[in-house]
PDB file of C-alpha atoms in Angstrom:
ATOM      1  CA  MET E 957      -4.740  31.482 -33.970  1.00  0.00           C
ATOM      2  CA  ARG E 958      -7.832  31.076 -36.134  1.00  0.00           C
ATOM      3  CA  GLU E 959     -11.089  32.531 -34.351  1.00  0.00           C
ATOM      4  CA  PRO E 960     -12.495  28.906 -33.556  1.00  0.00           C
ATOM      5  CA  GLY E 961      -9.156  28.088 -32.027  1.00  0.00           C
ATOM      6  CA  ARG E 962      -9.261  31.311 -29.789  1.00  0.00           C
ATOM      7  CA  GLU E 963     -12.758  30.286 -28.635  1.00  0.00           C
ATOM      8  CA  SER E 964     -11.654  26.699 -27.708  1.00  0.00           C
ATOM      9  CA  PHE E 965      -8.731  27.973 -25.971  1.00  0.00           C
ATOM     10  CA  ARG E 966     -10.769  30.270 -23.732  1.00  0.00           C
ATOM     11  CA  ARG E 967     -13.221  27.534 -22.904  1.00  0.00           C
ATOM     12  CA  GLY E 968     -10.276  25.377 -22.149  1.00  0.00           C
ATOM     13  CA  VAL E 969      -8.979  27.962 -19.693  1.00  0.00           C
ATOM     14  CA  ARG E 970     -12.534  28.250 -18.013  1.00  0.00           C
ATOM     15  CA  LEU E 971     -12.739  24.522 -17.686  1.00  0.00           C
ATOM     16  CA  GLY E 972      -9.056  24.099 -16.350  1.00  0.00           C
ATOM     17  CA  LEU E 973      -9.504  26.659 -13.554  1.00  0.00           C
ATOM     18  CA  PRO E 974     -11.079  24.309 -10.792  1.00  0.00           C
ATOM     19  CA  TYR E 975      -8.314  21.843 -11.448  1.00  0.00           C
ATOM     20  CA  ALA E 976      -5.718  24.623 -11.478  1.00  0.00           C
ATOM     21  CA  ALA E 977      -6.931  25.586  -7.941  1.00  0.00           C
ATOM     22  CA  ALA E 978      -6.479  22.031  -6.645  1.00  0.00           C
ATOM     23  CA  GLY E 979      -3.207  21.847  -8.403  1.00  0.00           C
ATOM     24  CA  PHE E 980      -1.960  24.891  -6.239  1.00  0.00           C
ATOM     25  CA  VAL E 981      -2.595  23.297  -3.008  1.00  0.00           C
ATOM     26  CA  LEU E 982      -0.954  20.032  -4.253  1.00  0.00           C
ATOM     27  CA  SER E 983       2.089  21.607  -5.633  1.00  0.00           C
ATOM     28  CA  LEU E 984       2.451  23.729  -2.632  1.00  0.00           C
ATOM     29  CA  SER E 985       2.676  20.557  -0.572  1.00  0.00           C
ATOM     30  CA  PHE E 986       4.871  19.060  -3.119  1.00  0.00           C
ATOM     31  CA  GLY E 987       7.178  22.027  -2.673  1.00  0.00           C
ATOM     32  CA  VAL E 988       7.338  21.487   1.265  1.00  0.00           C
ATOM     33  CA  LEU E 989       7.776  17.661   0.726  1.00  0.00           C
ATOM     34  CA  ALA E 990      10.490  18.136  -1.873  1.00  0.00           C
ATOM     35  CA  ARG E 991      12.479  20.519   0.616  1.00  0.00           C
ATOM     36  CA  GLN E 992      12.125  17.984   3.477  1.00  0.00           C
ATOM     37  CA  ALA E 993      13.355  15.331   1.206  1.00  0.00           C
ATOM     38  CA  GLY E 994      16.503  17.332   0.675  1.00  0.00           C
ATOM     39  CA  PHE E 995      15.715  19.314  -2.348  1.00  0.00           C
ATOM     40  CA  SER E 996      16.888  22.892  -2.449  1.00  0.00           C
ATOM     41  CA  VAL E 997      14.385  25.496  -3.364  1.00  0.00           C
ATOM     42  CA  ALA E 998      15.579  25.745  -7.050  1.00  0.00           C
ATOM     43  CA  GLN E 999      15.543  22.035  -7.470  1.00  0.00           C
ATOM     44  CA  ALA E1000      11.884  21.843  -6.326  1.00  0.00           C
ATOM     45  CA  ILE E1001      10.825  24.613  -8.709  1.00  0.00           C
ATOM     46  CA  VAL E1002      12.937  23.226 -11.540  1.00  0.00           C
ATOM     47  CA  MET E1003      11.272  19.740 -11.214  1.00  0.00           C
ATOM     48  CA  SER E1004       7.845  21.240 -11.480  1.00  0.00           C
ATOM     49  CA  LEU E1005       8.900  23.370 -14.394  1.00  0.00           C
ATOM     50  CA  ILE E1006      10.344  20.657 -16.465  1.00  0.00           C
ATOM     51  CA  VAL E1007       8.536  17.529 -15.313  1.00  0.00           C
ATOM     52  CA  PHE E1008       4.978  19.041 -14.630  1.00  0.00           C
ATOM     53  CA  ALA E1009       3.495  15.574 -13.793  1.00  0.00           C
ATOM     54  CA  GLY E1010       1.893  15.670 -10.358  1.00  0.00           C
ATOM     55  CA  SER E1011       1.578  11.980  -9.524  1.00  0.00           C
ATOM     56  CA  ALA E1012       5.162  11.285 -11.122  1.00  0.00           C
ATOM     57  CA  GLN E1013       6.753  13.989  -9.072  1.00  0.00           C
ATOM     58  CA  PHE E1014       5.098  12.787  -5.698  1.00  0.00           C
ATOM     59  CA  ALA E1015       5.974   9.229  -6.576  1.00  0.00           C
ATOM     60  CA  ALA E1016       9.528   9.881  -7.223  1.00  0.00           C
ATOM     61  CA  VAL E1017       9.968  12.310  -4.186  1.00  0.00           C
ATOM     62  CA  THR E1018       8.225   9.846  -1.760  1.00  0.00           C
ATOM     63  CA  ILE E1019      10.290   6.989  -2.809  1.00  0.00           C
ATOM     64  CA  LEU E1020      13.434   9.061  -2.302  1.00  0.00           C
ATOM     65  CA  ALA E1021      12.345  10.407   0.921  1.00  0.00           C
ATOM     66  CA  GLY E1022      11.489   6.831   1.966  1.00  0.00           C
ATOM     67  CA  GLY E1023      15.144   5.790   1.405  1.00  0.00           C
ATOM     68  CA  GLY E1024      14.824   4.437  -2.089  1.00  0.00           C
ATOM     69  CA  GLY E1025      17.373   4.860  -4.867  1.00  0.00           C
ATOM     70  CA  VAL E1026      17.235   7.249  -7.948  1.00  0.00           C
ATOM     71  CA  ALA E1027      16.624   4.282 -10.337  1.00  0.00           C
ATOM     72  CA  SER E1028      13.515   3.126  -8.191  1.00  0.00           C
ATOM     73  CA  ALA E1029      12.265   6.818  -8.122  1.00  0.00           C
ATOM     74  CA  VAL E1030      12.700   7.289 -11.717  1.00  0.00           C
ATOM     75  CA  ALA E1031      11.100   3.914 -12.599  1.00  0.00           C
ATOM     76  CA  ALA E1032       8.068   4.737 -10.463  1.00  0.00           C
ATOM     77  CA  ALA E1033       7.671   8.110 -12.158  1.00  0.00           C
ATOM     78  CA  GLY E1034       7.878   6.322 -15.513  1.00  0.00           C
ATOM     79  CA  LEU E1035       5.256   3.870 -14.548  1.00  0.00           C
ATOM     80  CA  MET E1036       2.890   6.627 -13.092  1.00  0.00           C
ATOM     81  CA  ASN E1037       3.394   8.294 -16.533  1.00  0.00           C
ATOM     82  CA  SER E1038       2.726   5.258 -18.503  1.00  0.00           C
ATOM     83  CA  ARG E1039      -0.933   6.181 -18.922  1.00  0.00           C
ATOM     84  CA  PHE E1040       0.117   8.994 -21.081  1.00  0.00           C
ATOM     85  CA  LEU E1041       1.165   6.614 -23.784  1.00  0.00           C
ATOM     86  CA  PRO E1042      -2.431   5.444 -24.680  1.00  0.00           C
ATOM     87  CA  MET E1043      -3.826   8.897 -24.062  1.00  0.00           C
ATOM     88  CA  GLY E1044      -1.171  10.318 -26.513  1.00  0.00           C
ATOM     89  CA  ILE E1045      -1.976   7.604 -29.007  1.00  0.00           C
ATOM     90  CA  ALA E1046      -5.634   8.564 -28.949  1.00  0.00           C
ATOM     91  CA  LEU E1047      -4.889  12.219 -29.201  1.00  0.00           C
ATOM     92  CA  ALA E1048      -2.349  11.628 -32.227  1.00  0.00           C
ATOM     93  CA  PRO E1049      -4.782  12.009 -35.312  1.00  0.00           C
ATOM     94  CA  SER E1050      -6.097  15.243 -33.752  1.00  0.00           C
ATOM     95  CA  LEU E1051      -2.643  16.981 -33.877  1.00  0.00           C
ATOM     96  CA  PRO E1052      -1.119  18.491 -37.080  1.00  0.00           C
ATOM     97  CA  GLY E1053       2.274  19.286 -37.996  1.00  0.00           C
ATOM     98  CA  GLY E1054       5.696  17.434 -38.253  1.00  0.00           C
ATOM     99  CA  PRO E1055       7.140  15.159 -35.645  1.00  0.00           C
ATOM    100  CA  LEU E1056       8.712  18.075 -33.534  1.00  0.00           C
ATOM    101  CA  ALA E1057       5.398  19.912 -33.563  1.00  0.00           C
ATOM    102  CA  ARG E1058       3.355  16.884 -32.522  1.00  0.00           C
ATOM    103  CA  ALA E1059       5.854  16.009 -29.785  1.00  0.00           C
ATOM    104  CA  ALA E1060       5.547  19.542 -28.388  1.00  0.00           C
ATOM    105  CA  GLN E1061       1.674  19.545 -28.565  1.00  0.00           C
ATOM    106  CA  GLY E1062       1.736  16.125 -26.769  1.00  0.00           C
ATOM    107  CA  GLN E1063       3.319  17.762 -23.756  1.00  0.00           C
ATOM    108  CA  ALA E1064       0.190  19.546 -23.030  1.00  0.00           C
ATOM    109  CA  VAL E1065      -1.477  16.303 -22.000  1.00  0.00           C
ATOM    110  CA  VAL E1066      -2.539  16.112 -18.340  1.00  0.00           C
ATOM    111  CA  ASP E1067      -5.371  14.065 -17.233  1.00  0.00           C
ATOM    112  CA  PRO E1068      -8.320  16.411 -16.787  1.00  0.00           C
ATOM    113  CA  SER E1069      -7.460  18.450 -19.992  1.00  0.00           C
ATOM    114  CA  TRP E1070      -7.270  15.207 -22.034  1.00  0.00           C
ATOM    115  CA  ALA E1071     -10.557  13.933 -20.777  1.00  0.00           C
ATOM    116  CA  MET E1072     -12.399  17.219 -21.176  1.00  0.00           C
ATOM    117  CA  ALA E1073     -10.913  17.770 -24.748  1.00  0.00           C
ATOM    118  CA  SER E1074     -12.387  14.437 -26.019  1.00  0.00           C
ATOM    119  CA  ARG E1075     -15.253  15.136 -28.251  1.00  0.00           C
ATOM    120  CA  GLY E1076     -16.497  11.431 -27.653  1.00  0.00           C
ATOM    121  CA  ASP E1077     -16.174  10.463 -31.358  1.00  0.00           C
ATOM    122  CA  GLY E1078     -12.374   9.654 -31.249  1.00  0.00           C
ATOM    123  CA  THR E1079     -11.289  13.312 -32.076  1.00  0.00           C
ATOM    124  CA  PHE E1080      -9.977  15.967 -29.748  1.00  0.00           C
ATOM    125  CA  ASP E1081     -10.304  19.776 -29.522  1.00  0.00           C
ATOM    126  CA  ARG E1082      -6.607  20.442 -29.259  1.00  0.00           C
ATOM    127  CA  TRP E1083      -7.012  24.241 -28.622  1.00  0.00           C
ATOM    128  CA  GLN E1084      -9.228  23.460 -25.679  1.00  0.00           C
ATOM    129  CA  LEU E1085      -6.564  21.046 -24.377  1.00  0.00           C
ATOM    130  CA  PHE E1086      -3.869  23.674 -24.571  1.00  0.00           C
ATOM    131  CA  GLY E1087      -6.372  26.148 -22.801  1.00  0.00           C
ATOM    132  CA  SER E1088      -7.102  23.904 -19.814  1.00  0.00           C
ATOM    133  CA  THR E1089      -3.525  22.877 -19.365  1.00  0.00           C
ATOM    134  CA  ALA E1090      -2.251  26.459 -19.342  1.00  0.00           C
ATOM    135  CA  PRO E1091      -3.934  27.690 -15.932  1.00  0.00           C
ATOM    136  CA  GLN E1092      -2.918  24.299 -14.421  1.00  0.00           C
ATOM    137  CA  TYR E1093       0.776  24.815 -15.438  1.00  0.00           C
ATOM    138  CA  VAL E1094       0.828  28.348 -13.956  1.00  0.00           C
ATOM    139  CA  THR E1095      -0.604  27.418 -10.570  1.00  0.00           C
ATOM    140  CA  TRP E1096       1.515  24.230 -10.472  1.00  0.00           C
ATOM    141  CA  ILE E1097       4.617  26.452 -10.562  1.00  0.00           C
ATOM    142  CA  LEU E1098       3.314  29.060  -8.388  1.00  0.00           C
ATOM    143  CA  GLY E1099       2.318  26.459  -5.667  1.00  0.00           C
ATOM    144  CA  THR E1100       5.643  24.839  -6.049  1.00  0.00           C
ATOM    145  CA  VAL E1101       7.466  28.175  -5.463  1.00  0.00           C
ATOM    146  CA  ALA E1102       5.301  28.915  -2.374  1.00  0.00           C
ATOM    147  CA  GLY E1103       5.780  25.560  -0.880  1.00  0.00           C
ATOM    148  CA  ALA E1104       9.547  25.465  -1.586  1.00  0.00           C
ATOM    149  CA  LEU E1105       9.983  28.910   0.042  1.00  0.00           C
ATOM    150  CA  ILE E1106       7.871  27.848   3.024  1.00  0.00           C
ATOM    151  CA  GLY E1107       9.865  24.582   2.844  1.00  0.00           C
ATOM    152  CA  THR E1108      11.562  23.608   6.155  1.00  0.00           C
ATOM    153  CA  GLY E1109      10.373  26.883   7.872  1.00  0.00           C
ATOM    154  CA  LEU E1110       7.030  25.089   8.963  1.00  0.00           C
ATOM    155  CA  GLY E1111       9.175  22.901  11.257  1.00  0.00           C
ATOM    156  CA  ASP E1112       7.469  19.549  11.924  1.00  0.00           C
ATOM    157  CA  THR E1113       4.799  19.366   8.960  1.00  0.00           C
ATOM    158  CA  ASP E1114       3.441  16.212  10.330  1.00  0.00           C
ATOM    159  CA  ARG E1115       1.945  18.223  13.087  1.00  0.00           C
ATOM    160  CA  LEU E1116      -0.088  20.072  10.377  1.00  0.00           C
ATOM    161  CA  GLY E1117      -1.115  16.802   8.712  1.00  0.00           C
ATOM    162  CA  LEU E1118       0.818  17.665   5.477  1.00  0.00           C
ATOM    163  CA  ASP E1119       1.900  14.050   5.285  1.00  0.00           C
ATOM    164  CA  ALA E1120      -1.632  13.011   4.499  1.00  0.00           C
ATOM    165  CA  LEU E1121      -1.867  15.194   1.429  1.00  0.00           C
ATOM    166  CA  PHE E1122       0.031  13.015  -1.002  1.00  0.00           C
ATOM    167  CA  PRO E1123      -1.567   9.767  -0.136  1.00  0.00           C
ATOM    168  CA  THR E1124      -5.005  11.547  -0.553  1.00  0.00           C
ATOM    169  CA  PHE E1125      -3.974  12.984  -3.846  1.00  0.00           C
ATOM    170  CA  PHE E1126      -3.049   9.444  -4.966  1.00  0.00           C
ATOM    171  CA  LEU E1127      -6.348   8.231  -3.734  1.00  0.00           C
ATOM    172  CA  ALA E1128      -8.276  10.780  -5.681  1.00  0.00           C
ATOM    173  CA  LEU E1129      -6.485   9.570  -8.864  1.00  0.00           C
ATOM    174  CA  LEU E1130      -7.083   5.956  -7.923  1.00  0.00           C
ATOM    175  CA  LEU E1131     -10.881   6.590  -7.502  1.00  0.00           C
ATOM    176  CA  GLN E1132     -10.994   8.071 -10.956  1.00  0.00           C
ATOM    177  CA  GLU E1133      -9.278   4.968 -12.256  1.00  0.00           C
ATOM    178  CA  LEU E1134     -11.778   2.685 -10.424  1.00  0.00           C
ATOM    179  CA  LYS E1135     -14.591   3.994 -12.234  1.00  0.00           C
ATOM    180  CA  ASP E1136     -13.447   1.698 -14.976  1.00  0.00           C
ATOM    181  CA  ARG E1137     -14.421  -1.876 -13.671  1.00  0.00           C
ATOM    182  CA  ARG E1138     -11.494  -3.486 -15.188  1.00  0.00           C
ATOM    183  CA  SER E1139      -9.081  -1.505 -12.994  1.00  0.00           C
ATOM    184  CA  ARG E1140     -10.666  -2.661  -9.646  1.00  0.00           C
ATOM    185  CA  PRO E1141      -9.150  -6.263  -9.422  1.00  0.00           C
ATOM    186  CA  VAL E1142      -5.855  -4.820 -10.662  1.00  0.00           C
ATOM    187  CA  ALA E1143      -5.783  -2.165  -7.811  1.00  0.00           C
ATOM    188  CA  ALA E1144      -6.696  -4.720  -5.183  1.00  0.00           C
ATOM    189  CA  LEU E1145      -3.951  -7.062  -6.508  1.00  0.00           C
ATOM    190  CA  GLY E1146      -1.413  -4.150  -6.772  1.00  0.00           C
ATOM    191  CA  ALA E1147      -2.325  -3.064  -3.215  1.00  0.00           C
ATOM    192  CA  LEU E1148      -1.697  -6.702  -1.831  1.00  0.00           C
ATOM    193  CA  ILE E1149       1.523  -7.143  -3.541  1.00  0.00           C
ATOM    194  CA  ALA E1150       2.982  -3.782  -2.242  1.00  0.00           C
ATOM    195  CA  ILE E1151       1.763  -4.409   1.364  1.00  0.00           C
ATOM    196  CA  ALA E1152       3.195  -7.927   1.317  1.00  0.00           C
ATOM    197  CA  LEU E1153       6.523  -6.654   0.115  1.00  0.00           C
ATOM    198  CA  VAL E1154       6.842  -3.690   2.660  1.00  0.00           C
ATOM    199  CA  PRO E1155       8.562  -5.690   5.338  1.00  0.00           C
ATOM    200  CA  VAL E1156      11.095  -7.615   3.013  1.00  0.00           C
ATOM    201  CA  ALA E1157      11.839  -5.528   0.075  1.00  0.00           C
ATOM    202  CA  PRO E1158      13.972  -2.185  -0.084  1.00  0.00           C
ATOM    203  CA  ALA E1159      12.010   1.270  -0.207  1.00  0.00           C
ATOM    204  CA  GLY E1160      10.517   1.819  -3.640  1.00  0.00           C
ATOM    205  CA  VAL E1161      10.462  -1.891  -4.657  1.00  0.00           C
ATOM    206  CA  PRO E1162       6.870  -2.640  -3.472  1.00  0.00           C
ATOM    207  CA  VAL E1163       5.421   0.033  -5.623  1.00  0.00           C
ATOM    208  CA  LEU E1164       7.336  -1.040  -8.587  1.00  0.00           C
ATOM    209  CA  ALA E1165       6.474  -4.766  -8.086  1.00  0.00           C
ATOM    210  CA  ALA E1166       2.939  -3.789  -7.867  1.00  0.00           C
ATOM    211  CA  SER E1167       2.858  -2.855 -11.562  1.00  0.00           C
ATOM    212  CA  VAL E1168       3.001  -6.615 -12.388  1.00  0.00           C
ATOM    213  CA  ALA E1169      -0.695  -6.524 -11.238  1.00  0.00           C
ATOM    214  CA  ALA E1170      -1.569  -4.796 -14.644  1.00  0.00           C
ATOM    215  CA  LEU E1171      -0.858  -7.982 -16.492  1.00  0.00           C
ATOM    216  CA  VAL E1172      -4.383  -8.834 -15.090  1.00  0.00           C
ATOM    217  CA  GLY E1173      -5.385  -6.547 -17.987  1.00  0.00           C
ATOM    218  CA  LEU E1174      -4.563  -9.360 -20.431  1.00  0.00           C
ATOM    219  CA  ARG E1175      -7.337 -11.328 -19.180  1.00  0.00           C
ATOM    220  CA  ARG E1176     -10.339 -10.940 -21.292  1.00  0.00           C
TER     221      ARG E1176
ATOM    222  CA  MET S1475      23.895  15.851  -7.595  1.00  0.00           C
ATOM    223  CA  THR S1476      21.763  12.794  -7.019  1.00  0.00           C
ATOM    224  CA  ILE S1477      18.623  14.997  -6.941  1.00  0.00           C
ATOM    225  CA  TRP S1478      19.526  16.819 -10.169  1.00  0.00           C
ATOM    226  CA  LEU S1479      19.938  13.493 -11.742  1.00  0.00           C
ATOM    227  CA  LEU S1480      16.487  12.373 -10.645  1.00  0.00           C
ATOM    228  CA  ILE S1481      14.887  15.763 -12.027  1.00  0.00           C
ATOM    229  CA  GLY S1482      16.723  15.398 -15.320  1.00  0.00           C
ATOM    230  CA  ALA S1483      15.786  11.752 -15.677  1.00  0.00           C
ATOM    231  CA  CYS S1484      12.113  12.153 -14.501  1.00  0.00           C
ATOM    232  CA  ALA S1485      11.717  15.122 -17.209  1.00  0.00           C
ATOM    233  CA  VAL S1486      13.274  13.114 -20.092  1.00  0.00           C
ATOM    234  CA  VAL S1487      11.135  10.059 -19.204  1.00  0.00           C
ATOM    235  CA  THR S1488       8.005  12.213 -18.888  1.00  0.00           C
ATOM    236  CA  ALA S1489       8.555  14.111 -22.057  1.00  0.00           C
ATOM    237  CA  ALA S1490       9.443  11.010 -24.063  1.00  0.00           C
ATOM    238  CA  ILE S1491       6.262   9.102 -22.963  1.00  0.00           C
ATOM    239  CA  LYS S1492       4.088  12.202 -23.797  1.00  0.00           C
ATOM    240  CA  ALA S1493       5.748  12.521 -27.220  1.00  0.00           C
ATOM    241  CA  ALA S1494       5.661   8.796 -28.138  1.00  0.00           C
ATOM    242  CA  GLY S1495       1.992   8.518 -28.982  1.00  0.00           C
ATOM    243  CA  PRO S1496       1.850  11.732 -31.168  1.00  0.00           C
ATOM    244  CA  VAL S1497       5.070  11.111 -33.032  1.00  0.00           C
ATOM    245  CA  ILE S1498       5.710   7.353 -33.526  1.00  0.00           C
ATOM    246  CA  LEU S1499       2.293   5.940 -33.208  1.00  0.00           C
ATOM    247  CA  GLY S1500       0.361   8.669 -34.844  1.00  0.00           C
ATOM    248  CA  GLY S1501      -2.662   7.230 -36.612  1.00  0.00           C
ATOM    249  CA  ARG S1502      -1.536   3.721 -35.876  1.00  0.00           C
ATOM    250  CA  GLU S1503      -3.117   1.400 -33.255  1.00  0.00           C
ATOM    251  CA  LEU S1504      -1.263  -0.301 -30.445  1.00  0.00           C
ATOM    252  CA  PRO S1505      -1.735  -4.106 -30.146  1.00  0.00           C
ATOM    253  CA  ALA S1506      -4.819  -4.470 -28.051  1.00  0.00           C
ATOM    254  CA  ARG S1507      -3.102  -6.599 -25.511  1.00  0.00           C
ATOM    255  CA  PHE S1508      -0.562  -3.806 -24.945  1.00  0.00           C
ATOM    256  CA  SER S1509      -3.308  -1.175 -24.541  1.00  0.00           C
ATOM    257  CA  ALA S1510      -5.079  -3.421 -21.984  1.00  0.00           C
ATOM    258  CA  VAL S1511      -2.032  -3.617 -19.811  1.00  0.00           C
ATOM    259  CA  LEU S1512      -1.204  -0.010 -20.086  1.00  0.00           C
ATOM    260  CA  GLY S1513      -4.816   1.079 -19.511  1.00  0.00           C
ATOM    261  CA  VAL S1514      -4.813  -0.573 -15.981  1.00  0.00           C
ATOM    262  CA  MET S1515      -1.187   0.318 -15.034  1.00  0.00           C
ATOM    263  CA  ALA S1516      -1.985   3.499 -13.272  1.00  0.00           C
ATOM    264  CA  ALA S1517      -4.741   1.786 -11.089  1.00  0.00           C
ATOM    265  CA  ALA S1518      -1.965  -0.876  -9.998  1.00  0.00           C
ATOM    266  CA  VAL S1519       0.720   1.809  -9.038  1.00  0.00           C
ATOM    267  CA  LEU S1520      -1.663   4.261  -7.572  1.00  0.00           C
ATOM    268  CA  ALA S1521      -3.097   1.533  -5.181  1.00  0.00           C
ATOM    269  CA  ALA S1522       0.347   0.642  -4.254  1.00  0.00           C
ATOM    270  CA  LEU S1523       1.218   4.179  -3.497  1.00  0.00           C
ATOM    271  CA  VAL S1524      -1.751   4.618  -1.428  1.00  0.00           C
ATOM    272  CA  VAL S1525      -1.401   1.588   0.745  1.00  0.00           C
ATOM    273  CA  THR S1526       2.460   1.993   1.238  1.00  0.00           C
ATOM    274  CA  SER S1527       2.152   5.641   2.240  1.00  0.00           C
ATOM    275  CA  THR S1528      -0.909   5.174   4.567  1.00  0.00           C
ATOM    276  CA  LEU S1529      -0.381   1.853   6.140  1.00  0.00           C
ATOM    277  CA  ALA S1530       3.606   1.569   6.184  1.00  0.00           C
ATOM    278  CA  ASP S1531       6.248   3.462   7.863  1.00  0.00           C
ATOM    279  CA  GLY S1532       9.721   2.502   6.438  1.00  0.00           C
ATOM    280  CA  ASP S1533       9.778  -1.244   6.340  1.00  0.00           C
ATOM    281  CA  LYS S1534       7.224  -1.691   9.107  1.00  0.00           C
ATOM    282  CA  LEU S1535       3.378  -1.735   8.728  1.00  0.00           C
ATOM    283  CA  ALA S1536       1.968   1.012  10.848  1.00  0.00           C
ATOM    284  CA  ILE S1537      -1.267   2.950  11.118  1.00  0.00           C
ATOM    285  CA  GLY S1538      -1.553   6.414  12.517  1.00  0.00           C
ATOM    286  CA  ALA S1539      -3.469   9.661  12.409  1.00  0.00           C
ATOM    287  CA  ASP S1540      -2.534  10.159   8.738  1.00  0.00           C
ATOM    288  CA  THR S1541      -4.351   6.690   7.994  1.00  0.00           C
ATOM    289  CA  ALA S1542      -7.520   8.049   9.577  1.00  0.00           C
ATOM    290  CA  GLY S1543      -7.123  11.510   7.844  1.00  0.00           C
ATOM    291  CA  VAL S1544      -6.772   9.781   4.407  1.00  0.00           C
ATOM    292  CA  ALA S1545      -9.524   7.600   5.058  1.00  0.00           C
ATOM    293  CA  VAL S1546     -12.065  10.378   6.047  1.00  0.00           C
ATOM    294  CA  ALA S1547     -10.807  12.210   2.926  1.00  0.00           C
ATOM    295  CA  GLY S1548     -11.581   9.098   0.954  1.00  0.00           C
ATOM    296  CA  VAL S1549     -15.074   9.207   1.906  1.00  0.00           C
ATOM    297  CA  VAL S1550     -15.464  12.817   0.977  1.00  0.00           C
ATOM    298  CA  LEU S1551     -13.842  12.059  -2.475  1.00  0.00           C
ATOM    299  CA  TRP S1552     -15.957   8.904  -2.885  1.00  0.00           C
ATOM    300  CA  ARG S1553     -19.113  10.875  -2.363  1.00  0.00           C
ATOM    301  CA  GLY S1554     -17.947  13.311  -5.176  1.00  0.00           C
ATOM    302  CA  GLY S1555     -16.192  15.982  -3.169  1.00  0.00           C
ATOM    303  CA  PRO S1556     -13.615  18.010  -5.151  1.00  0.00           C
ATOM    304  CA  VAL S1557      -9.843  16.946  -4.875  1.00  0.00           C
ATOM    305  CA  VAL S1558      -9.051  20.280  -3.263  1.00  0.00           C
ATOM    306  CA  VAL S1559     -11.558  19.600  -0.457  1.00  0.00           C
ATOM    307  CA  GLY S1560     -10.361  16.050  -0.005  1.00  0.00           C
ATOM    308  CA  VAL S1561      -6.748  17.118   0.543  1.00  0.00           C
ATOM    309  CA  LEU S1562      -7.612  19.764   2.918  1.00  0.00           C
ATOM    310  CA  VAL S1563      -9.951  17.503   5.014  1.00  0.00           C
ATOM    311  CA  ALA S1564      -7.070  14.908   5.045  1.00  0.00           C
ATOM    312  CA  ALA S1565      -4.678  17.520   6.550  1.00  0.00           C
ATOM    313  CA  VAL S1566      -7.156  18.810   9.153  1.00  0.00           C
ATOM    314  CA  VAL S1567      -8.328  15.488  10.319  1.00  0.00           C
ATOM    315  CA  THR S1568      -4.751  14.264  10.713  1.00  0.00           C
ATOM    316  CA  ALA S1569      -3.592  17.485  12.454  1.00  0.00           C
ATOM    317  CA  ALA S1570      -6.532  17.443  14.721  1.00  0.00           C
ATOM    318  CA  LEU S1571      -5.979  13.823  15.777  1.00  0.00           C
ATOM    319  CA  ARG S1572      -2.303  14.512  16.523  1.00  0.00           C
ATOM    320  CA  ALA S1573      -3.168  17.639  18.584  1.00  0.00           C
ATOM    321  CA  LEU S1574      -5.380  15.425  20.894  1.00  0.00           C
TER     322      LEU S1574
END
C-alpha cells in the first residue's frame, strides 16, 4: 500500500465506525430473526459472511419468515441490491486492475462507504472506500454471531419489540432515498401497490410487485 | 436445505450485482432511461417493505404496538437522529406498549 493509500484507508476506518456501531445492533437483530425464521446458528452467520448486504438479508429472511418461497425471497434480495449496479458503474473508472481485481474491489461497496468515498467530481477514493467498509464488515459478523447465539433463547422477542427493528431499518434507508425528490412519488406508489396486494397475493409478492413503481423513473 | 439454497443464491446474486458495474460497464455509460429506473428502485422496494412489515400481519392488514414503535422511530430519524438510536427507540416504544 502506498502512503496516500494508507492514509485514505485510515480515514475511511474512522468515517466507517459510526455505521459499524449501528450495523452491530442491526446484525444482532438479524441473527435473532434468522434463528426464529428457522435458520441454524451456522446458517445465520454464513449468510452475513458471504452476502453482507443488510437490506437484502432482512428482505429475504422477512419474506421467508412470512411464508414466502425461496424464489420470492431471492428476487426481493436482488431488487434490494439493484441499487449497487449504478453505484458500481459510477465507481468503475476509479478501480484499477483486470476484471477479477475490479470485481473483488466492487464487493466493498456498501451505501455509506460509497457515498463518503465519492470526491464529488465523478472519481472515488478507493482506499477510503475499503477502509470504511472494513469495520462495518467486522461488526456485521460479530453482531450476527451474538444474535444467532442468543437466538431463540430470548423466548418471545415480540415482547422485547425486536420485530420493530427491521421495519425501522428499512424506514431509515427509505428516508435517505427520499432526499432525492424523484424517489418520493415512486415510494408512495410502491407502498400503495404493496398494501393493495397484501390481502390477495401470496407472501413476498406484494414487495416484488411494488418494484414496478420504479418505472415512474422513466417519466422526465 | 432450502435455507442453504437461499443463502447461496443471495450470495451469488449480490456478488454478481456488485461486480457487474466495475467489470462489464467499466468506463461505459448505462442508457439514461435504465439508470433512471434503477436509481429509484430501492425507494419502491423499501417503501413496500416498510408498509408490509408495519401495517400487515400475514395476509391481513393489522396495526399494533410495532406500528407505533416504528412511527415514533420514524420521527427520530426524520429529525436527523442516528440509525442506531432510531432502531433502539423503535424496540423500546414497542416493548413498552406491549407491557402496558
